mmCIF file of C-alpha atoms in Angstrom:
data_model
loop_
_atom_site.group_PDB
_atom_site.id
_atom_site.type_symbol
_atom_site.label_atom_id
_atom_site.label_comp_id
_atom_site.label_asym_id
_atom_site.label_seq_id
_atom_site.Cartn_x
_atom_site.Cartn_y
_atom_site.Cartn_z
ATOM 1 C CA UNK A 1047 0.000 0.000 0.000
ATOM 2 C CA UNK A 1048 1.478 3.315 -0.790
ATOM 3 C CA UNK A 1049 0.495 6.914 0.434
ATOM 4 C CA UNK A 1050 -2.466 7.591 -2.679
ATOM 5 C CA UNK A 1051 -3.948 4.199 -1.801
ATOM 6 C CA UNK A 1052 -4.037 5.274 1.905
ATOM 7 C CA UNK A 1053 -5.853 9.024 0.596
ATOM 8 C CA UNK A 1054 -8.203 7.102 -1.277
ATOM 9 C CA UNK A 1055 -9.182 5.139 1.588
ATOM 10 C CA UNK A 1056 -9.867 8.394 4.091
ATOM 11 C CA UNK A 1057 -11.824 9.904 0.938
ATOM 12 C CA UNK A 1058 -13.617 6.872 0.602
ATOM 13 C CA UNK A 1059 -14.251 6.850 4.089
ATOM 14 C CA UNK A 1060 -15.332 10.481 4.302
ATOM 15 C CA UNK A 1061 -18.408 9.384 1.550
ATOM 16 C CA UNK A 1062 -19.371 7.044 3.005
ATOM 17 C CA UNK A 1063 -19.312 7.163 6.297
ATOM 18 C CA UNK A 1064 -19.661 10.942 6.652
ATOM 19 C CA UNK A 1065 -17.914 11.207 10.052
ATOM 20 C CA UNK A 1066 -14.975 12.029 12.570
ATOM 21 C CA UNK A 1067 -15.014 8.684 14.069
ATOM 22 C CA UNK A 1068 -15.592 6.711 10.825
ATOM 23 C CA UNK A 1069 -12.837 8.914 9.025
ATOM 24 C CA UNK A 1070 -10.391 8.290 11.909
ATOM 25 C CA UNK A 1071 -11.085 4.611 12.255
ATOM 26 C CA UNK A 1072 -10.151 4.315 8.645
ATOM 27 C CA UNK A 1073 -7.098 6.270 8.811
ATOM 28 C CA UNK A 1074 -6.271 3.951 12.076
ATOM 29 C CA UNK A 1075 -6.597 0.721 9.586
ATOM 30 C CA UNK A 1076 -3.941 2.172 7.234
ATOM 31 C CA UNK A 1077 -1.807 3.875 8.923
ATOM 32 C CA UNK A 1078 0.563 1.184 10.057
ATOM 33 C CA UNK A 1079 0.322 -0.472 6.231
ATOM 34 C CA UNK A 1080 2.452 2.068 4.290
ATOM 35 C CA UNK A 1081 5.809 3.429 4.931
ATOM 36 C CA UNK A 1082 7.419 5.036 8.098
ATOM 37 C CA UNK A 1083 8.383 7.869 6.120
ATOM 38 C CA UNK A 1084 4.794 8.429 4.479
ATOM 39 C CA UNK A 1085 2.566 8.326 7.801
ATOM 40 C CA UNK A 1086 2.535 12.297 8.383
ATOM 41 C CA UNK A 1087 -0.736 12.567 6.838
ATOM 42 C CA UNK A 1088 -2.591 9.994 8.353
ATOM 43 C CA UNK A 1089 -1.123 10.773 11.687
ATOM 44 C CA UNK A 1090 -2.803 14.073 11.345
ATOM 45 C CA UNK A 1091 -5.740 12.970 10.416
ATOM 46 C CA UNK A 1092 -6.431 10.131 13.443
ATOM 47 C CA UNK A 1093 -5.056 13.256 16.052
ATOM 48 C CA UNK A 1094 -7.008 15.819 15.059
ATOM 49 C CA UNK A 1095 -10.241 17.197 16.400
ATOM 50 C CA UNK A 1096 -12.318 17.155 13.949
ATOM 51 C CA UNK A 1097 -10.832 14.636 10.797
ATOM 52 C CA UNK A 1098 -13.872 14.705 8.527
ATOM 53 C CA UNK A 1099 -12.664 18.447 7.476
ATOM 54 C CA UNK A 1100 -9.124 17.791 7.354
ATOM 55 C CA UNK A 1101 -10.186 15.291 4.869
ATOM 56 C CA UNK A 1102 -12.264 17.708 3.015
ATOM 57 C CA UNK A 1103 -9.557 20.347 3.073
ATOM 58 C CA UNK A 1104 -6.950 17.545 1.436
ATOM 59 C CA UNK A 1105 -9.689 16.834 -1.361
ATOM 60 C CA UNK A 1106 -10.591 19.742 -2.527
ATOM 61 C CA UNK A 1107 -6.569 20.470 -3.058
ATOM 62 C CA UNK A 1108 -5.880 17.896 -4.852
ATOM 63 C CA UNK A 1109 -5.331 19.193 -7.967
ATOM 64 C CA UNK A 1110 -2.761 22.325 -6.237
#
């Protein structure tokens, strides 16, 4: 698993679950599967408040 298949995954998550806990349970599932080096992301998204927005914010830059 690499760092986009991890993204996916919290996106994914964000549909369809639509919530903090659901968002940060996902990111919890992934985050020990890719590399040391690549966990900064997902590491911000399981310790912060309020991870459904985070995860907003990263999609709708995507494309930046």
């Amino acid at each position: 698993m690499n760092l986009t298949d991890a993204t996916l995954i919290l996106l994914l998550a964000e549909r369809i679950h639509g919530t903090d806990e659901g968002v940060r349970e996902a990111a919890k599932s992934v985050v020990k599967k890719i590399p040391r080096g690549k966990r900064d992301l997902i590491y911000n998204v399981i310790n912060s408040p309020s991870p459904l927005e985070l995860v907003r914010h990263v999609a709708q830059n995507l494309d930046t």
